[in-house]
Tab-separated table of C-alpha atoms in Angstrom:
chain	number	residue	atom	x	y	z
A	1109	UNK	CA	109.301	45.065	149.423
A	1110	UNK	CA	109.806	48.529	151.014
A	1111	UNK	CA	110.987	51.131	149.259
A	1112	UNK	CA	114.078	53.820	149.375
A	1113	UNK	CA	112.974	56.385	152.260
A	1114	UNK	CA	112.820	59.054	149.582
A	1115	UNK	CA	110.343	57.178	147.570
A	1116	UNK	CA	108.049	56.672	150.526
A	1117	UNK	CA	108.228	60.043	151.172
A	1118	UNK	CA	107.972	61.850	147.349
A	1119	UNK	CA	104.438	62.417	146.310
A	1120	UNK	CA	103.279	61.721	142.554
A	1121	UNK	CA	104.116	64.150	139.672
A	1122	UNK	CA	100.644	65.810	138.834
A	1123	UNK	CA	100.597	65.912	134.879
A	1124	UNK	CA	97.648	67.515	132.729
A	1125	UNK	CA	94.602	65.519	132.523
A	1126	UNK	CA	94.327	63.371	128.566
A	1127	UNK	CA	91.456	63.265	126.176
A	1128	UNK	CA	90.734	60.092	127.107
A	1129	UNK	CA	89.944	60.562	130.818
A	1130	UNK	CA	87.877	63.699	130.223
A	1131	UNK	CA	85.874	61.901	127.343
A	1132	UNK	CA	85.284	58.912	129.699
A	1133	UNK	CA	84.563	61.223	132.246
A	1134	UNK	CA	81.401	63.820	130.564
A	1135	UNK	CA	80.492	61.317	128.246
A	1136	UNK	CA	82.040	63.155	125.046
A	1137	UNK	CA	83.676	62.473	121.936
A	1138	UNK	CA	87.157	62.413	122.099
A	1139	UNK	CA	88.152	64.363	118.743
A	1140	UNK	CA	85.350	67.267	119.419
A	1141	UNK	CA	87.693	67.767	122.906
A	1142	UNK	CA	90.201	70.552	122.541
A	1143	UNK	CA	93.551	70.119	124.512
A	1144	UNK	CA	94.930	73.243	125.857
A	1145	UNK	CA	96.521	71.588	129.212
A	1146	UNK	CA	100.245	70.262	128.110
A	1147	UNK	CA	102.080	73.273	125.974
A	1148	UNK	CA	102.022	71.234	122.510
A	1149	UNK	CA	102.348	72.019	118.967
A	1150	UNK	CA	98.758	71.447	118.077
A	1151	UNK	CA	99.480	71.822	114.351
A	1152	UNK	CA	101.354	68.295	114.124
A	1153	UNK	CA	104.679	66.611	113.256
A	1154	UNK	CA	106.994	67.774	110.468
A	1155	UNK	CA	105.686	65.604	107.371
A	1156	UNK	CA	109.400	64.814	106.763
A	1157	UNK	CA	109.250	63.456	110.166
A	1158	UNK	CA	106.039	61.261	109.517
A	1159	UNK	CA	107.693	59.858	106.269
A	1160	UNK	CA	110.575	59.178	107.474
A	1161	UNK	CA	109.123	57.111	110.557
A	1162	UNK	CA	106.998	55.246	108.010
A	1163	UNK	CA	109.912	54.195	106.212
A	1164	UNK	CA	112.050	53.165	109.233
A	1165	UNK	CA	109.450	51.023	111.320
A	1166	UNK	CA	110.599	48.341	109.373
A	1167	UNK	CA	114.082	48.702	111.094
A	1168	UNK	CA	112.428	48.549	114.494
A	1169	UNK	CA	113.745	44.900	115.124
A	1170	UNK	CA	117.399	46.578	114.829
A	1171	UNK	CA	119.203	48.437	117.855
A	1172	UNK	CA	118.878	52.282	117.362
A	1173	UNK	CA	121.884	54.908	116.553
A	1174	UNK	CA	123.735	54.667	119.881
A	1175	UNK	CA	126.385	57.743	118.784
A	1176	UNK	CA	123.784	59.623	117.311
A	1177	UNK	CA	126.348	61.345	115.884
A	1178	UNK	CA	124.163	62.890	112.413
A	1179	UNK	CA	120.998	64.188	115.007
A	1180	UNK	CA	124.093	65.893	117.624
A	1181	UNK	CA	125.857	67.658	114.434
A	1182	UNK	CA	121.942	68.707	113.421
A	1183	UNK	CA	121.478	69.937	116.898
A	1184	UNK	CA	124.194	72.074	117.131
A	1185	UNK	CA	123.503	73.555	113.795
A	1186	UNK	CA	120.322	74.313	114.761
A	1187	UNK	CA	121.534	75.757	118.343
A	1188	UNK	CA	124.740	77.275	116.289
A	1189	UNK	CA	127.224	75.919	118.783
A	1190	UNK	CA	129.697	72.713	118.834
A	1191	UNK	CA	128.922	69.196	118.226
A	1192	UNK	CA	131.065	68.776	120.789
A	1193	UNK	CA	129.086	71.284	123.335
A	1194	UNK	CA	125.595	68.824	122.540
A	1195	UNK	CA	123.964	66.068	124.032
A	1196	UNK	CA	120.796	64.242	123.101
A	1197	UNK	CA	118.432	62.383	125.422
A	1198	UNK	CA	115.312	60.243	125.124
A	1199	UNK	CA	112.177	60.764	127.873
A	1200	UNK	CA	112.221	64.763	126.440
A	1201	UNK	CA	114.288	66.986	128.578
A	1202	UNK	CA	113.723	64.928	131.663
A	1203	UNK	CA	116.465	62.795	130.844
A	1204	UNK	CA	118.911	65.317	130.299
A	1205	UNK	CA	117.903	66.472	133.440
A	1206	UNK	CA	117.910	63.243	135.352
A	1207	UNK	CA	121.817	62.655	133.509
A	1208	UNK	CA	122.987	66.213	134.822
A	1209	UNK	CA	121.452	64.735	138.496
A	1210	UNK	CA	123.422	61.357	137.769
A	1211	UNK	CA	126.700	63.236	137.031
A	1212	UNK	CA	127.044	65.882	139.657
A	1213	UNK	CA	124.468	65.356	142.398
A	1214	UNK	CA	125.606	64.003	145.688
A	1215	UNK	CA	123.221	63.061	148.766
A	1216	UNK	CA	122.849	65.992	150.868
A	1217	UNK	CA	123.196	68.603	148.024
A	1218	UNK	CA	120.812	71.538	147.636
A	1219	UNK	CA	119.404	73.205	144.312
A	1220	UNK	CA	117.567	76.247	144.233
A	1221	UNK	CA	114.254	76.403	142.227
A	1222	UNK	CA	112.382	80.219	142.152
A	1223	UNK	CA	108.365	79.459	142.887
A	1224	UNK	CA	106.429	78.736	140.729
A	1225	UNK	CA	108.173	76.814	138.045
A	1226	UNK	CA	108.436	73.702	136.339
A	1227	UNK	CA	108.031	71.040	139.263
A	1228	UNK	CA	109.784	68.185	137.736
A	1229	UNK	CA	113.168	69.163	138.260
A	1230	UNK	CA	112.429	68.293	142.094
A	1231	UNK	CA	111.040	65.071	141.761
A	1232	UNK	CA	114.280	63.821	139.550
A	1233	UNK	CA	116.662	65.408	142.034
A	1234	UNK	CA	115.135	64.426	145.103
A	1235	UNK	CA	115.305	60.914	143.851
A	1236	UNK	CA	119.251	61.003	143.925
A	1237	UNK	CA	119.296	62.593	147.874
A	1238	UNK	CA	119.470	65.949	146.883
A	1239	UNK	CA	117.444	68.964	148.847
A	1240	UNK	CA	115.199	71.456	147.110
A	1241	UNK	CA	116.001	75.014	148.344
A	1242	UNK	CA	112.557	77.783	147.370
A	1243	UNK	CA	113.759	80.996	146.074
A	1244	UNK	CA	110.776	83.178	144.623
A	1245	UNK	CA	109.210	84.313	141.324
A	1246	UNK	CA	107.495	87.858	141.690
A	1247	UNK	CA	104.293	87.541	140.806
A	1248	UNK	CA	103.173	91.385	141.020
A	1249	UNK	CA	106.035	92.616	138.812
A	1250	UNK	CA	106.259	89.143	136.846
A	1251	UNK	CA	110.135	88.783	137.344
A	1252	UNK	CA	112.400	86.519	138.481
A	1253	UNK	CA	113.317	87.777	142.199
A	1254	UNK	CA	117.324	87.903	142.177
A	1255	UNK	CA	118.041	88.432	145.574
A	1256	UNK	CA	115.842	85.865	146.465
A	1257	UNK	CA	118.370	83.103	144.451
A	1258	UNK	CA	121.712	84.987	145.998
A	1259	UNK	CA	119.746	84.668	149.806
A	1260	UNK	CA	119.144	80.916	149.316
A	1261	UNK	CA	122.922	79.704	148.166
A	1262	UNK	CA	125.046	78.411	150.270
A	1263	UNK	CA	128.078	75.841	150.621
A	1264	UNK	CA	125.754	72.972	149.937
A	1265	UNK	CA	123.715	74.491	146.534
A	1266	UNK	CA	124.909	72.616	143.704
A	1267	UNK	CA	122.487	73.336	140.949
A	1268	UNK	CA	120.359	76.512	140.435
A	1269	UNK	CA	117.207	76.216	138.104
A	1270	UNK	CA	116.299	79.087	135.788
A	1271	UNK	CA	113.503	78.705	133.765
A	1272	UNK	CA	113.551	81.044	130.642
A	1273	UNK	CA	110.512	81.189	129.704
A	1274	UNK	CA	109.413	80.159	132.947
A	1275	UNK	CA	106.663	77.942	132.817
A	1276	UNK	CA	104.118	78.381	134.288
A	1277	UNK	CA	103.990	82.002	134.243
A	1278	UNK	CA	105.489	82.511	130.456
A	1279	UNK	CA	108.409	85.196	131.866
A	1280	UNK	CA	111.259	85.521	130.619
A	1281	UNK	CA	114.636	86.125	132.698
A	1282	UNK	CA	116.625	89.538	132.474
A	1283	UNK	CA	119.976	88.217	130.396
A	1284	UNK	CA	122.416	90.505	133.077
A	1285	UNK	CA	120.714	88.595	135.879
A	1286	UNK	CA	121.798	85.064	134.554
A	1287	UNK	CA	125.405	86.775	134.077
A	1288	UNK	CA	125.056	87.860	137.385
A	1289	UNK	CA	124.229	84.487	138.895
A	1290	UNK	CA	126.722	82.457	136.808
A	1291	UNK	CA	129.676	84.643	137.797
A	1292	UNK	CA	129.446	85.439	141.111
A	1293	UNK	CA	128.715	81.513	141.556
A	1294	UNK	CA	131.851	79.223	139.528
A	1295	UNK	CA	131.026	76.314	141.522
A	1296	UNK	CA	127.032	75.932	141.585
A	1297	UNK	CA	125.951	74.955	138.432
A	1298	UNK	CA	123.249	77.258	136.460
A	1299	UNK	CA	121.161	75.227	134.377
A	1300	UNK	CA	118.545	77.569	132.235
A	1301	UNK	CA	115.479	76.249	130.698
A	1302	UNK	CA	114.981	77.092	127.213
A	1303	UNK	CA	112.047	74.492	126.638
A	1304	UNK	CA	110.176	77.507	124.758
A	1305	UNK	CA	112.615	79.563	123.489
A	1306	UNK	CA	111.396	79.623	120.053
A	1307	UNK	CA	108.554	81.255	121.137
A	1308	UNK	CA	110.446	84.201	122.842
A	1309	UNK	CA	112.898	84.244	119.830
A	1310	UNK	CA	115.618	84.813	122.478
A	1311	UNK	CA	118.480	82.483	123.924
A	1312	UNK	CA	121.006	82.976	126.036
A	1313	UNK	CA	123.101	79.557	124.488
A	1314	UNK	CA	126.527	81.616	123.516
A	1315	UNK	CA	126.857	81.823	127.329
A	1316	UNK	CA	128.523	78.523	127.346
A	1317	UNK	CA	130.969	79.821	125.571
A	1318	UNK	CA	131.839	82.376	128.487
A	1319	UNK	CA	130.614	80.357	131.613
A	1320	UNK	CA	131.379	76.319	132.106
A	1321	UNK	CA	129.248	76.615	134.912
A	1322	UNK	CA	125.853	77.068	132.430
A	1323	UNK	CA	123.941	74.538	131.393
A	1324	UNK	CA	120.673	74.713	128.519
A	1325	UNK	CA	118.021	72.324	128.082
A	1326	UNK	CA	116.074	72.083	125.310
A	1327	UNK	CA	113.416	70.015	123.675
A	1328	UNK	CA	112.181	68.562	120.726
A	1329	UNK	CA	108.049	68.446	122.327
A	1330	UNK	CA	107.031	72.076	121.768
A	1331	UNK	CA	107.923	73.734	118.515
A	1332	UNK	CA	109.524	70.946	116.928
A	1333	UNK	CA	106.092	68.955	117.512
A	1334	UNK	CA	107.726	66.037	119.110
A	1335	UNK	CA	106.225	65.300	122.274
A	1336	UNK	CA	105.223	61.926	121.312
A	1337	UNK	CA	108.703	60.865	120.474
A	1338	UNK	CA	110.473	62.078	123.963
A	1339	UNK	CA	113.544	63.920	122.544
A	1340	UNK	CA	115.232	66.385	124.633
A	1341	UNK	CA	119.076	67.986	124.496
A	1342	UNK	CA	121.741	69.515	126.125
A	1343	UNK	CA	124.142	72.672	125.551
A	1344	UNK	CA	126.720	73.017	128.060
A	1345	UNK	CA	130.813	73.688	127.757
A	1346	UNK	CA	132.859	70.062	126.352
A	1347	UNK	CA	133.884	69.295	129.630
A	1348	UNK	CA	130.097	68.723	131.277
A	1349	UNK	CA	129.078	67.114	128.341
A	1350	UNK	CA	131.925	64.667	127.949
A	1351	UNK	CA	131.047	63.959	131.851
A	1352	UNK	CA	127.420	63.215	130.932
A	1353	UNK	CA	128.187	61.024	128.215
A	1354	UNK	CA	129.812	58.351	130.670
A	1355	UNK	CA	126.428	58.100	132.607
A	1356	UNK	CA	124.272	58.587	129.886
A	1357	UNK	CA	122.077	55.698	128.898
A	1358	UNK	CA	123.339	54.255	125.459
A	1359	UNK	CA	119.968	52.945	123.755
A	1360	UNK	CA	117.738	56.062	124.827
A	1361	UNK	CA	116.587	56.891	121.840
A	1362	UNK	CA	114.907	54.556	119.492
A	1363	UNK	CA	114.979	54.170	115.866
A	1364	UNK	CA	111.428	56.236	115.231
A	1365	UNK	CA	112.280	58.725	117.358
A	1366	UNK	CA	115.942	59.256	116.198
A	1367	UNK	CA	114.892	59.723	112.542
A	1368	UNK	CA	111.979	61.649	113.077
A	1369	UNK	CA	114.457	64.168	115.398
A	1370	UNK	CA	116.959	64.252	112.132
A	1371	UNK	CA	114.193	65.241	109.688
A	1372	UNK	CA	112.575	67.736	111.372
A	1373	UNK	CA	115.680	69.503	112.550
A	1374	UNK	CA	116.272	69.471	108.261
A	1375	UNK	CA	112.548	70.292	107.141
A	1376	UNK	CA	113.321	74.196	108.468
A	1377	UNK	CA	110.179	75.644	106.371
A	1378	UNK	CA	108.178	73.537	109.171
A	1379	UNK	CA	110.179	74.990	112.181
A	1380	UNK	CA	109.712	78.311	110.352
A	1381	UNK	CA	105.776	78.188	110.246
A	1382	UNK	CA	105.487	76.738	113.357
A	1383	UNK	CA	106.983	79.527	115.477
A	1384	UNK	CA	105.098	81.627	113.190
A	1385	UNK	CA	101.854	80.059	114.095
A	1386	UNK	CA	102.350	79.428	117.840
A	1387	UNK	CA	103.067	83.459	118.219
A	1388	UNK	CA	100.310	84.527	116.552
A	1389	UNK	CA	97.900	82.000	118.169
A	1390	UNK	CA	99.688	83.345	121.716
A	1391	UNK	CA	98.793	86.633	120.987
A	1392	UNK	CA	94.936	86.322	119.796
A	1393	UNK	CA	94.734	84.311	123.211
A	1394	UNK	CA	96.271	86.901	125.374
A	1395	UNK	CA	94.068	90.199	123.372
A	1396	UNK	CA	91.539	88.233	123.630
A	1397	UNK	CA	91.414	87.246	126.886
A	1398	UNK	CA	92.602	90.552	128.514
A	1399	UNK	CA	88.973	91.756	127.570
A	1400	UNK	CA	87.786	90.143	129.772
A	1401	UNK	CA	87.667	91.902	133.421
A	1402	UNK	CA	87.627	89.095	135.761
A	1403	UNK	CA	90.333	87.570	134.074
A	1404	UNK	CA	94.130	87.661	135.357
A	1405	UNK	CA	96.212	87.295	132.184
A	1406	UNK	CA	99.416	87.031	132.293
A	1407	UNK	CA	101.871	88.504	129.358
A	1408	UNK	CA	103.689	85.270	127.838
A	1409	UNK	CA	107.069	84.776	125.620
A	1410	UNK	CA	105.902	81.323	125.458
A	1411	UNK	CA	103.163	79.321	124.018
A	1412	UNK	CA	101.328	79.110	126.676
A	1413	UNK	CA	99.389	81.987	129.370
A	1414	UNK	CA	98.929	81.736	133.276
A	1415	UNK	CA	95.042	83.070	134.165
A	1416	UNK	CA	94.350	84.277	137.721
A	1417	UNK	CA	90.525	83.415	138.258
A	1418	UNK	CA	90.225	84.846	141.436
A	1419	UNK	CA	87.781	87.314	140.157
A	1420	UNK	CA	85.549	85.243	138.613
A	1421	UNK	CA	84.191	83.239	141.415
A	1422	UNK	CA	85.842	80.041	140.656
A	1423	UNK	CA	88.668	78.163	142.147
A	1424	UNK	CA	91.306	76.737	139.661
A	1425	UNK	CA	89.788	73.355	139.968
A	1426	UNK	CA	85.921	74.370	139.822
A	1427	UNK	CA	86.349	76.404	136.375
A	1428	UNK	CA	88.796	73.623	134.956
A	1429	UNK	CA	85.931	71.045	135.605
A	1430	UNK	CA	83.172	73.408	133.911
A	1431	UNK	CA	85.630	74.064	130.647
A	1432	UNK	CA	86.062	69.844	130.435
A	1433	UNK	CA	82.754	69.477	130.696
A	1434	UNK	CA	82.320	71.848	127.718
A	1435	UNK	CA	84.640	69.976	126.125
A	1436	UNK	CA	87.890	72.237	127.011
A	1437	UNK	CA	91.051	70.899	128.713
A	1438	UNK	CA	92.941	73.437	130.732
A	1439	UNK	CA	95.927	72.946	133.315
A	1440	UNK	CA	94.990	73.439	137.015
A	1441	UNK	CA	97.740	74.778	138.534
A	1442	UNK	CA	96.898	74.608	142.270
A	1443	UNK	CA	99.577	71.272	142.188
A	1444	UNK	CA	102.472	73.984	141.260
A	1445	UNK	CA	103.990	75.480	144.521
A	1446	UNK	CA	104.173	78.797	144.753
A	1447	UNK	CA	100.274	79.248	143.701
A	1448	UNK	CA	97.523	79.300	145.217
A	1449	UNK	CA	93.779	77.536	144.233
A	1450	UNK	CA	93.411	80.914	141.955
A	1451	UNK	CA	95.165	79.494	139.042
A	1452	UNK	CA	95.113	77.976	135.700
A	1453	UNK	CA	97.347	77.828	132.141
A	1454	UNK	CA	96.081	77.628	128.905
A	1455	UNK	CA	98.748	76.579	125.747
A	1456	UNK	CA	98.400	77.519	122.130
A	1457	UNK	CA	95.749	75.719	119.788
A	1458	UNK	CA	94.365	76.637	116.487
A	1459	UNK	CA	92.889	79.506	115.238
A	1460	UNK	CA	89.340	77.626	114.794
A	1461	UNK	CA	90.170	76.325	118.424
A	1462	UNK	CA	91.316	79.413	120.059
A	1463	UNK	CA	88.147	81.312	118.757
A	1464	UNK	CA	85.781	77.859	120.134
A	1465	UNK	CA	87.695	78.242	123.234
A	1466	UNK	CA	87.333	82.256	123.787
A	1467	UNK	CA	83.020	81.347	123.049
A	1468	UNK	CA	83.182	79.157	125.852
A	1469	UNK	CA	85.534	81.050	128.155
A	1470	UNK	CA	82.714	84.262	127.402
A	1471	UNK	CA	79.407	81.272	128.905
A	1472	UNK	CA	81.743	80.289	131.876
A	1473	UNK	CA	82.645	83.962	133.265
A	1474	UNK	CA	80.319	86.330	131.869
């Protein structure tokens, strides 16, 4: 069978490398290996969450919630807008994302994405005919270059990607320069990022209420310590989000992950400590690392830190292979366009683990 064109021409999504394949690969013990590659909550799951999937696995021969009506009121709580202006979506954020492509994207379209930043939005749109369009991140200030999104548009751009804490570099985007985008633009819709706003302790949500051309996505996989589960959502004016709905697949969440989603959103002493604890571990990581001269460290609102290793006489890939084989997992980010081979990210871990992983940063470079 031969495929679409565009999936003969796509190349794979590059993801971070598991415990699995590096302890296979350097002969090591799986639970000595420290994962700093994929932006988790190393601390774990709400224990609300944990009971609460206990008790329900015995359901699991029964259809899941399909209104999910109790987890979109939570939501909105939690994001202190409408139930009405929410939408939840299994697969993590990539759903919502691959929804807003379903509802609005027509073949020949063009959406702008600023290099570097989160790659997957291009391999969900391309898949639907639509055209990425490269604006630019500035790397040497560490801003989002404006005119570079306002040089790019044109009568074909129908989305815009803004990525607030932009991952990879961790920088957050000047409020008056998403105003400026959404209102000089009605018809192109601006769909901001805020996959790690916890960690910034900064939204720019009540902007629905002002623009129906702004869309939010959010997740459940970084604070909320649901990656496993694949939970992402939506905040966007009624009128997208009624739109969405009709596309959006009915079943996408199942039963485990839909009550483990309603009791952390309730267990808020757990979201409390967990922002608390990713901060703090982002900022020993950055001090930490910043003494170190031949080290490019990026300032982060996130909860995780892009390292230039230029300077240490390493490529991106060589230093990543001498930190797993120490045991370390970091994210190589040569496969993110708009970098070169010079690159890497670390996320948040532990205390104990941050000060294992600063030892073994200190025998790689020094």
């Amino acid at each position: 069978m031969k495929p679409r064109q565009i999936v003969s021409d796509m190349d794979s999504y590059v993801p971070g490398r598991s415990q699995d394949e590096i302890a296979a690969e350097f002969g090591l013990k799986k639970e000595d290996i420290i994962k700093l590659g994929s932006n988790e909550n190393p601390w774990g799951p709400s224990p609300k969450a944990i009971k609460a999937i206990a008790e329900e696995s015995k359901n699991i021969n029964r259809y899941p919630e399909s209104q999910l009506k109790d987890l979109v009121h939570l939501a909105a709580q939690y994001s202190d807008v409408k139930d009405s202006q929410v939408i939840i979506g299994g697969d993590g954020a990539d759903e919502i994302i691959d929804v807003l492509a379903k509802t609005f994207i027509e073949p020949d379209d063009e959406f702008i994405v600023p290099l570097p930043s989160y790659m997957y939005y291009e391999y969900l749109l391309k898949q639907y005919g639509a055209n990425p369009v490269y604006a630019r991140w500035d790397l040497d200030k560490n801003v989002l270059d404006v005119e570079s999104i306002f040089d790019k548009i044109n009568p074909k751009t129908k989305m815009i990607f803004l990525c607030s804490p932009n991952n990879p570099s961790g920088t957050l985007i000047d409020r008056a320069d998403l105003i400026r985008i959404a209102s000089e633009n009605p018809d192109i819709l601006i769909v901001i990022d805020e996959a790690y706003f916890e960690y910034s302790e900064v939204t720019n949500k009540d902007l629905i209420n002002e623009y129906d051309n702004i869309f939010i996505i959010r997740t459940m996989s970084k604070v909320l310590g649901l990656a496993g589960m694949r939970i992402g959502y939506g905040l966007a004016c009624e009128e997208i989000i009624e739109y969405m709905h009709r596309i959006k697949p009915v079943f996408s969440l199942t039963r485990l992950s839909y009550v483990a989603a309603v009791n952390t959103f309730e267990d808020k002493e757990y979201i409390e400590r967990s922002i608390k604890d990713g901060i703090e571990s982002r900022d020993y990581l950055i001090d930490e690392l910043s003494k170190i001269d031949c080290l490019n460290v990026f300032p982060s609102k996130s909860n995780f830190i892009l390292i230039g290793v230029k300077d240490t006489g390493y490529t991106a890939a060589e230093i990543t292979r001498e930190f797993m084989k120490r045991g370390i997992i970091v994210r190589d980010c040569t496969s993110f366009k708009g970098l070169d081979e010079y690159w890497i990210r670390i996320s948040i871990c532990t205390m104990e683990e941050n000060k294992k992983f600063i030892d073994i940063v200190h025998e790689v470079v020094d």
